[in-house]
PDB file of C-alpha atoms and ligand atoms in Angstrom:
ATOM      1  CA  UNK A 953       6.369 -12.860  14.515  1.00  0.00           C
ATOM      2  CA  UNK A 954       7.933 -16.257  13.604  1.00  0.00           C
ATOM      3  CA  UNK A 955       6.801 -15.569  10.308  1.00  0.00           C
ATOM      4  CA  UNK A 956      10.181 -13.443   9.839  1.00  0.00           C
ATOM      5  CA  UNK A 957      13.488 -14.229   9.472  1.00  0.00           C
ATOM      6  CA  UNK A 958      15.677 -14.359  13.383  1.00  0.00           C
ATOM      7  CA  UNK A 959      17.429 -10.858  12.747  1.00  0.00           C
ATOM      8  CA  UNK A 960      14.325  -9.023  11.069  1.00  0.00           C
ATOM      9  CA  UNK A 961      12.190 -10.314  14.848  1.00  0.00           C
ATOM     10  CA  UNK A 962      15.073  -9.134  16.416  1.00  0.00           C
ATOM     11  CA  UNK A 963      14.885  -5.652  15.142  1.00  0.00           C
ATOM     12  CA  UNK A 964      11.817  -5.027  15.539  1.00  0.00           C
ATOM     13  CA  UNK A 965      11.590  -6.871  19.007  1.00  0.00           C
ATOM     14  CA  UNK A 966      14.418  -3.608  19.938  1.00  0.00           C
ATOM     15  CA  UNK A 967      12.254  -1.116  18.260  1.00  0.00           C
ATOM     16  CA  UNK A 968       9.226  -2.117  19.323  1.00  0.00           C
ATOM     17  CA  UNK A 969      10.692  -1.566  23.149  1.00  0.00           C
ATOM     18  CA  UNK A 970      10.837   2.044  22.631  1.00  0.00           C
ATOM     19  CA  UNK A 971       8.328   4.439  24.326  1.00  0.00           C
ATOM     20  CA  UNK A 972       5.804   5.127  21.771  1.00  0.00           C
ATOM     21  CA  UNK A 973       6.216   2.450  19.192  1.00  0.00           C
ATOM     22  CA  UNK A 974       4.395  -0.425  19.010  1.00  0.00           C
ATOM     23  CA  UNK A 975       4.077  -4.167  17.287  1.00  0.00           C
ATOM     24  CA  UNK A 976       2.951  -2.161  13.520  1.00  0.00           C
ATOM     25  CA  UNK A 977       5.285   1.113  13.934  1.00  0.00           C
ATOM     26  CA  UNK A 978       8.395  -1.376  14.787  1.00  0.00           C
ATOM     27  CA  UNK A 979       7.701  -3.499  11.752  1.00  0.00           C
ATOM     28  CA  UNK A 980       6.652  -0.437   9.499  1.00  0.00           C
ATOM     29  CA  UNK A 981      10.537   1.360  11.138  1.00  0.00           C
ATOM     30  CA  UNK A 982      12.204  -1.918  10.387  1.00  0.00           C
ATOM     31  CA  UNK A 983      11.115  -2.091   7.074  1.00  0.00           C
ATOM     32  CA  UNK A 984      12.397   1.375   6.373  1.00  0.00           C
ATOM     33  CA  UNK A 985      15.743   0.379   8.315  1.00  0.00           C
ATOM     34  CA  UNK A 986      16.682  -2.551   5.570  1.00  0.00           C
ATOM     35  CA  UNK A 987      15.302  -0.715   2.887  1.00  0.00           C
ATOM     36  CA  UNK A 988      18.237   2.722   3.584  1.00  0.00           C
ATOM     37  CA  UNK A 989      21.202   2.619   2.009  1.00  0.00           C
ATOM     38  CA  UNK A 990      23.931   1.089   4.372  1.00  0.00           C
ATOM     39  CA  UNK A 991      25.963   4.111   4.501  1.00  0.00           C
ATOM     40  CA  UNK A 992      22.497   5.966   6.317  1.00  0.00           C
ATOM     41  CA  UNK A 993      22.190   3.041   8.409  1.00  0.00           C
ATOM     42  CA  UNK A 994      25.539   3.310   9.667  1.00  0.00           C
ATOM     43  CA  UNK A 995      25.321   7.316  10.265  1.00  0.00           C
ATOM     44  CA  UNK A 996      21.972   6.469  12.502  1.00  0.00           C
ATOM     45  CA  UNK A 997      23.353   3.242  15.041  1.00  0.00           C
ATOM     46  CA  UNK A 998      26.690   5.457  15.387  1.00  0.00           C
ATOM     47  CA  UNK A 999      24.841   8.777  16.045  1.00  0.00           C
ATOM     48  CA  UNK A1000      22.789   6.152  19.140  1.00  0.00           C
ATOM     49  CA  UNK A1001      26.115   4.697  20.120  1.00  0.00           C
ATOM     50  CA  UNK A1002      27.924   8.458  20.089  1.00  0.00           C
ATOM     51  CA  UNK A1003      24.712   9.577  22.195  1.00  0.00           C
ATOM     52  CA  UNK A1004      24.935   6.887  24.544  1.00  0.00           C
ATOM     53  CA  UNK A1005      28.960   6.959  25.226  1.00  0.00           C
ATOM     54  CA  UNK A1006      29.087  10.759  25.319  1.00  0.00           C
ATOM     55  CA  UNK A1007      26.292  12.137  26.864  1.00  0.00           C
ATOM     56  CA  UNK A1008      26.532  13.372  30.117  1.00  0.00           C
ATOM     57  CA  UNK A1009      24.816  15.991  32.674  1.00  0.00           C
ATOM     58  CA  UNK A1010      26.316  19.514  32.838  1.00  0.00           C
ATOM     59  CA  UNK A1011      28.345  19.906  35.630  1.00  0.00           C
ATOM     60  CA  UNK A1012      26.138  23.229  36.492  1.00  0.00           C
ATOM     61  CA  UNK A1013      22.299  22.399  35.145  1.00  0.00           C
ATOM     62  CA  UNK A1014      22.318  18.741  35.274  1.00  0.00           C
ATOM     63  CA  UNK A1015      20.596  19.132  31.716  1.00  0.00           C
ATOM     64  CA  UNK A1016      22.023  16.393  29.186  1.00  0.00           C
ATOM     65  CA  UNK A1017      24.647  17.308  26.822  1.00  0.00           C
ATOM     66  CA  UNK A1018      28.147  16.403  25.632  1.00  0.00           C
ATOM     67  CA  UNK A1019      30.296  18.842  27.200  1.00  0.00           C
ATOM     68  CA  UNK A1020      31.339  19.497  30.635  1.00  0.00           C
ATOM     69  CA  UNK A1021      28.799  22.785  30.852  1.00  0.00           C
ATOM     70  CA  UNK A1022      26.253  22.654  28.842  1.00  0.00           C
ATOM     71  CA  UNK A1023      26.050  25.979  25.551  1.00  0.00           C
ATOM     72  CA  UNK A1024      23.315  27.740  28.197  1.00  0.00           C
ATOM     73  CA  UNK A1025      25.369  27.449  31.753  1.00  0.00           C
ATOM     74  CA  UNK A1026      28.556  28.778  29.232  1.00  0.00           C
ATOM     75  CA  UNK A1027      26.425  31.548  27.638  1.00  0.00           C
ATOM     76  CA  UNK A1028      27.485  34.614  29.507  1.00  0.00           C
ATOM     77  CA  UNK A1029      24.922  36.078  27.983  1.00  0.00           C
ATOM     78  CA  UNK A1030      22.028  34.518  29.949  1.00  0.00           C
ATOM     79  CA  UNK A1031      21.332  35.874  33.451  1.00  0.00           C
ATOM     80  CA  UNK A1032      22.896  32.807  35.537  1.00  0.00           C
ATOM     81  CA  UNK A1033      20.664  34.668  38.339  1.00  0.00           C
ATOM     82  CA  UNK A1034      17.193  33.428  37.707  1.00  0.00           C
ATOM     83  CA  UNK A1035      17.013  29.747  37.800  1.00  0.00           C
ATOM     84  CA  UNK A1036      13.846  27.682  36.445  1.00  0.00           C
ATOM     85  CA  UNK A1037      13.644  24.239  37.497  1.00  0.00           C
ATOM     86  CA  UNK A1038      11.934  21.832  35.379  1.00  0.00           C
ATOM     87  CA  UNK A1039      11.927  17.641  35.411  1.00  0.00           C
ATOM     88  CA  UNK A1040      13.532  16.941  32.579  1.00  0.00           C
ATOM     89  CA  UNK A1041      15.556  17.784  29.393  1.00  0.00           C
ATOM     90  CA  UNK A1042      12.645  17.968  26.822  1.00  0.00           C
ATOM     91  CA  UNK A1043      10.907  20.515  29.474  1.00  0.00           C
ATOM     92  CA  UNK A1044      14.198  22.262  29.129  1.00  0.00           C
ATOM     93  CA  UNK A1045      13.900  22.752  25.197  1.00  0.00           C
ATOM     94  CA  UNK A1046      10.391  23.462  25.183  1.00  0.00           C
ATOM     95  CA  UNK A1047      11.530  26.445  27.145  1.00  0.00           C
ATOM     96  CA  UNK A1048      14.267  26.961  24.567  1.00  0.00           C
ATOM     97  CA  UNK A1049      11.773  26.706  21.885  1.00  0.00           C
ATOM     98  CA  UNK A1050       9.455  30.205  23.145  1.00  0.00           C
ATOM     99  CA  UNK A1051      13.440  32.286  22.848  1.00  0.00           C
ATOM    100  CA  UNK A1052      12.097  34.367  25.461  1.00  0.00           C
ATOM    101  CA  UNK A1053      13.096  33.189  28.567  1.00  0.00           C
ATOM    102  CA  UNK A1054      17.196  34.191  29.374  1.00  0.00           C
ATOM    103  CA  UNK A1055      17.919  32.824  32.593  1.00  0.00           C
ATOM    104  CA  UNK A1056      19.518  29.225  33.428  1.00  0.00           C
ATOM    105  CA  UNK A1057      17.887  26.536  34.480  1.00  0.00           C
ATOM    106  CA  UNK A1058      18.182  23.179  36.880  1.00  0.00           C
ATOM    107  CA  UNK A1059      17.163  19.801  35.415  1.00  0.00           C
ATOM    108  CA  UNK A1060      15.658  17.491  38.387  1.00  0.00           C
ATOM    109  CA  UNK A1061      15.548  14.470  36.553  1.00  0.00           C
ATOM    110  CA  UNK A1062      12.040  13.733  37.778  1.00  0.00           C
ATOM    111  CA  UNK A1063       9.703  14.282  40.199  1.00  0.00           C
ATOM    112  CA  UNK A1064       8.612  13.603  43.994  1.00  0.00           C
ATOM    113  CA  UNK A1065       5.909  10.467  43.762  1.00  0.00           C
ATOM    114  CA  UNK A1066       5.056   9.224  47.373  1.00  0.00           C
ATOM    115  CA  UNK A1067       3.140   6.677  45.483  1.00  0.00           C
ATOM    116  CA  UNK A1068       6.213   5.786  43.041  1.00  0.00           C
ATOM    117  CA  UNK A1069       8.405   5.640  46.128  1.00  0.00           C
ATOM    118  CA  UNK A1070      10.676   8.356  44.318  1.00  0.00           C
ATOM    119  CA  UNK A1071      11.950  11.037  47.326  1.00  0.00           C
ATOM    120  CA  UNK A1072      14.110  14.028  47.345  1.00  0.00           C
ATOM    121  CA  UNK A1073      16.968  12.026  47.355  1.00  0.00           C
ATOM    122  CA  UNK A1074      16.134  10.376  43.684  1.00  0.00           C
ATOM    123  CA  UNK A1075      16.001  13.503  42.071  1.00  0.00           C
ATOM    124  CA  UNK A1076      19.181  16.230  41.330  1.00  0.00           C
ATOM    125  CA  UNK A1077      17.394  18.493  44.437  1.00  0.00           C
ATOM    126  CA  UNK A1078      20.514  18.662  46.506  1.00  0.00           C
ATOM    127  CA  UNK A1079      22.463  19.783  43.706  1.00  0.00           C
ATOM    128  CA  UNK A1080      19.713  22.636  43.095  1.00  0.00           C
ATOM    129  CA  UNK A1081      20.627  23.966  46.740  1.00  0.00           C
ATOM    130  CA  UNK A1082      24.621  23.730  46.049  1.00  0.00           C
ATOM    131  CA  UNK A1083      23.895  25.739  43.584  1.00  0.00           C
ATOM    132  CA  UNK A1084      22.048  28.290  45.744  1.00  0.00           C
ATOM    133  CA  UNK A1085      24.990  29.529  47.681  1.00  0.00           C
ATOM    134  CA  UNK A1086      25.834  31.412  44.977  1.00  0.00           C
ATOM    135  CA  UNK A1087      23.977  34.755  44.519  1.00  0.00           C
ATOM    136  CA  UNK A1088      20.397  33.665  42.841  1.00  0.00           C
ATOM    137  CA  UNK A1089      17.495  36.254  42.486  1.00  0.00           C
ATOM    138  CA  UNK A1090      14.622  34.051  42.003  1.00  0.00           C
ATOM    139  CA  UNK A1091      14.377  30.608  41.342  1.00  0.00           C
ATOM    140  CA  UNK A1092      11.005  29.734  38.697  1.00  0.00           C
ATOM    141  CA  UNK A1093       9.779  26.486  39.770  1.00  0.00           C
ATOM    142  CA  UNK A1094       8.309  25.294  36.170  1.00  0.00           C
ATOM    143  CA  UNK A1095       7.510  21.278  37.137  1.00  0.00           C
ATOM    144  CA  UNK A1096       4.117  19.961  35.321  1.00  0.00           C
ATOM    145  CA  UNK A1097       1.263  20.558  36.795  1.00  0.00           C
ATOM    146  CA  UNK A1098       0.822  16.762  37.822  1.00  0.00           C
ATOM    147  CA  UNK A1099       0.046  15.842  41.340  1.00  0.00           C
ATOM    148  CA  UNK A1100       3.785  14.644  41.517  1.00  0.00           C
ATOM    149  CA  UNK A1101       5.031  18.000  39.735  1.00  0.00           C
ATOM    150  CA  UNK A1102       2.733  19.514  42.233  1.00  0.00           C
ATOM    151  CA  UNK A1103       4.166  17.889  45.179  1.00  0.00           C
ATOM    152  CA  UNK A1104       7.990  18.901  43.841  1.00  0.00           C
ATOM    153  CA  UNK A1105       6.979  22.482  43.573  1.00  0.00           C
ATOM    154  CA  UNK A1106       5.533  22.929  47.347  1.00  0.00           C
ATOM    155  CA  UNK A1107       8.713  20.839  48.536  1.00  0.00           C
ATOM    156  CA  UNK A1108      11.384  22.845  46.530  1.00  0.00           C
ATOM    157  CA  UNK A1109       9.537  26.556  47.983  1.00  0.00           C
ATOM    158  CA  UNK A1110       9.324  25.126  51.259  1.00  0.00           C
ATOM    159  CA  UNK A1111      13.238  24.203  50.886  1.00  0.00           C
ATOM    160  CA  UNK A1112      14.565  27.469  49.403  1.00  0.00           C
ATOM    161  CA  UNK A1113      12.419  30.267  50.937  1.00  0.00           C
ATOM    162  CA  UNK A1114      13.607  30.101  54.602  1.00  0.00           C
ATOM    163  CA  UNK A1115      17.072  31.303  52.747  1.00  0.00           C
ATOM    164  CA  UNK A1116      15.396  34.085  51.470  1.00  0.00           C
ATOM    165  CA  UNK A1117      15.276  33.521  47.663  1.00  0.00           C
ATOM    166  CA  UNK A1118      12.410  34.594  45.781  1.00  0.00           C
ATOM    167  CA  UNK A1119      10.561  31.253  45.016  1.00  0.00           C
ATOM    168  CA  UNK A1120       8.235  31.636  41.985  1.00  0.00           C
ATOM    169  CA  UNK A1121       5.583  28.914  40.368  1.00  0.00           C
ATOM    170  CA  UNK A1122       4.566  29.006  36.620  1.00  0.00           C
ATOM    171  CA  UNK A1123       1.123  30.177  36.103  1.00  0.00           C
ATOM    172  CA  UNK A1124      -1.674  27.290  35.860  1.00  0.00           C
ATOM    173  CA  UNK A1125      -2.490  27.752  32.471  1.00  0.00           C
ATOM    174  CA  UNK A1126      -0.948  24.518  31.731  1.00  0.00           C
ATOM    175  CA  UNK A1127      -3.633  21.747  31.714  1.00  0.00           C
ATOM    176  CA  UNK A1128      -3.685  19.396  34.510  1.00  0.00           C
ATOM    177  CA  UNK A1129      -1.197  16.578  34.180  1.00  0.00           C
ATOM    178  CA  UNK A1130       0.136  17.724  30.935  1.00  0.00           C
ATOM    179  CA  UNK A1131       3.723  17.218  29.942  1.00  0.00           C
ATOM    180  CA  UNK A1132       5.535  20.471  29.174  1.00  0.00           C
ATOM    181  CA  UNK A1133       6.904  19.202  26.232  1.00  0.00           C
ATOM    182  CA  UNK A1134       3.731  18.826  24.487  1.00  0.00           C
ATOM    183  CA  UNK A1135       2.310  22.685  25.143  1.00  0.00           C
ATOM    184  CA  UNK A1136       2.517  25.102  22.682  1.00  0.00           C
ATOM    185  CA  UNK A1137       4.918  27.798  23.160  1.00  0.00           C
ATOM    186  CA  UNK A1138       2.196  30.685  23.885  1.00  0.00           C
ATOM    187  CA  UNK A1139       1.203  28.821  26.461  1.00  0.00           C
ATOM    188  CA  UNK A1140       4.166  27.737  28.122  1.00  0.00           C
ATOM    189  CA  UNK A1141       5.026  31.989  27.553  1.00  0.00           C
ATOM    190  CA  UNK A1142       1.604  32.750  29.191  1.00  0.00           C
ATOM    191  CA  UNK A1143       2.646  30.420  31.795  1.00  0.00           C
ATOM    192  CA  UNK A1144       5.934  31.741  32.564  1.00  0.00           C
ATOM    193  CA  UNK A1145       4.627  35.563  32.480  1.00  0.00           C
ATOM    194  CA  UNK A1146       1.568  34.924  34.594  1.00  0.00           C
ATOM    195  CA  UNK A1147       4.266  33.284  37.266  1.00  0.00           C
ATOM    196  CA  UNK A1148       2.803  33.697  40.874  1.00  0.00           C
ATOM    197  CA  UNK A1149       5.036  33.943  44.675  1.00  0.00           C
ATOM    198  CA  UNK A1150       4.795  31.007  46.368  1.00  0.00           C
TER     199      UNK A1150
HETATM  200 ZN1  LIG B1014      24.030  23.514  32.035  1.00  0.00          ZN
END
């Protein structure tokens, strides 16, 4: 890439770091980047430096947002009874996304991976079972179907049934390995109806 000016490599060098994006996309982005108006340039590094300073997990869910509870743990609305536990924020939304489902839910931040060397202890699990003392009805274990999400499922119902909580696993309609995020919300409805005891 010497064939571009030091701060034109440089951008794309950062862009080109992001998941997804490779040597053309970064260049192609880049591109785009010197060709907005600097006003819209502006709006988009402050709206990734307001992310980054301000972001935090929810005090209750653990999801990511920018207040202390996040707008579903506040929602009195929702029934704060049922609890589905997925991996991640974007697992979160695509739950969002279906409009159907009204309980809470508990982000884990990832998943067990003997192989990865990630344990219990790396993922928000203990603050799942604080959150257990209060009165829950049935907590919907909704990892991915991955050996890893796998693994986290069995762990979690082997953790919370001996208290007596009704431990439930999305259906297995959702292809092997597949990231929630990327199944269409039918499915991930289908899934979430079709739940079985564990
Ligand atoms: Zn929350």
């Amino acid at each position: 890439m010497e064939y571009y000016s030091r701060q034109i490599s440089r951008l794309i060098r950062e862009l080109s770091a992001l998941p997804g994006i490779g040597a053309k996309s970064a260049q192609r982005l880049a591109f785009h980047i010197l060709n907005m108006p600097e006003d819209a340039v502006e709006a988009l590094s402050a709206s990734i430096t307001d992310a980054k300073r301000n972001v935090r997990y929810c005090r209750e869910c653990y999801t990511l947002t920018d207040e202390e509870l996040c707008p579903i743990c506040r929602d009195g609305a929702r029934d704060h009874k049922v609890i589905m536990v997925v991996e991640n924020t974007r697992d979160l939304a695509a739950y969002e996304k279906t409009g159907k489902y009204e309980g809470v839910y508990h982000v884990l931040h990832g998943a067990i991976s003997p192989m990865l060397g990630i344990g219990p202890n790396d993922i928000r699990l203990k603050e799942l079972m604080q959150r257990l003392t209060k009165e829950v009805n049935e907590v919907i274990i909704a990892t991915n179907s991955s050996l890893e999400g796998e693994t986290t499922a069995m762990y979690i119902s082997k953790l919370i049934k001996p208290a007596g909580i009704r431990v439930t696993r999305i259906a297995s309609g959702v292809p092997v390995g597949g990231d929630l995020e990327y199944i269409d919300e039918v499915t991930l409805l289908r899934a979430l109806e079709g739940r079985t005891e564990l």
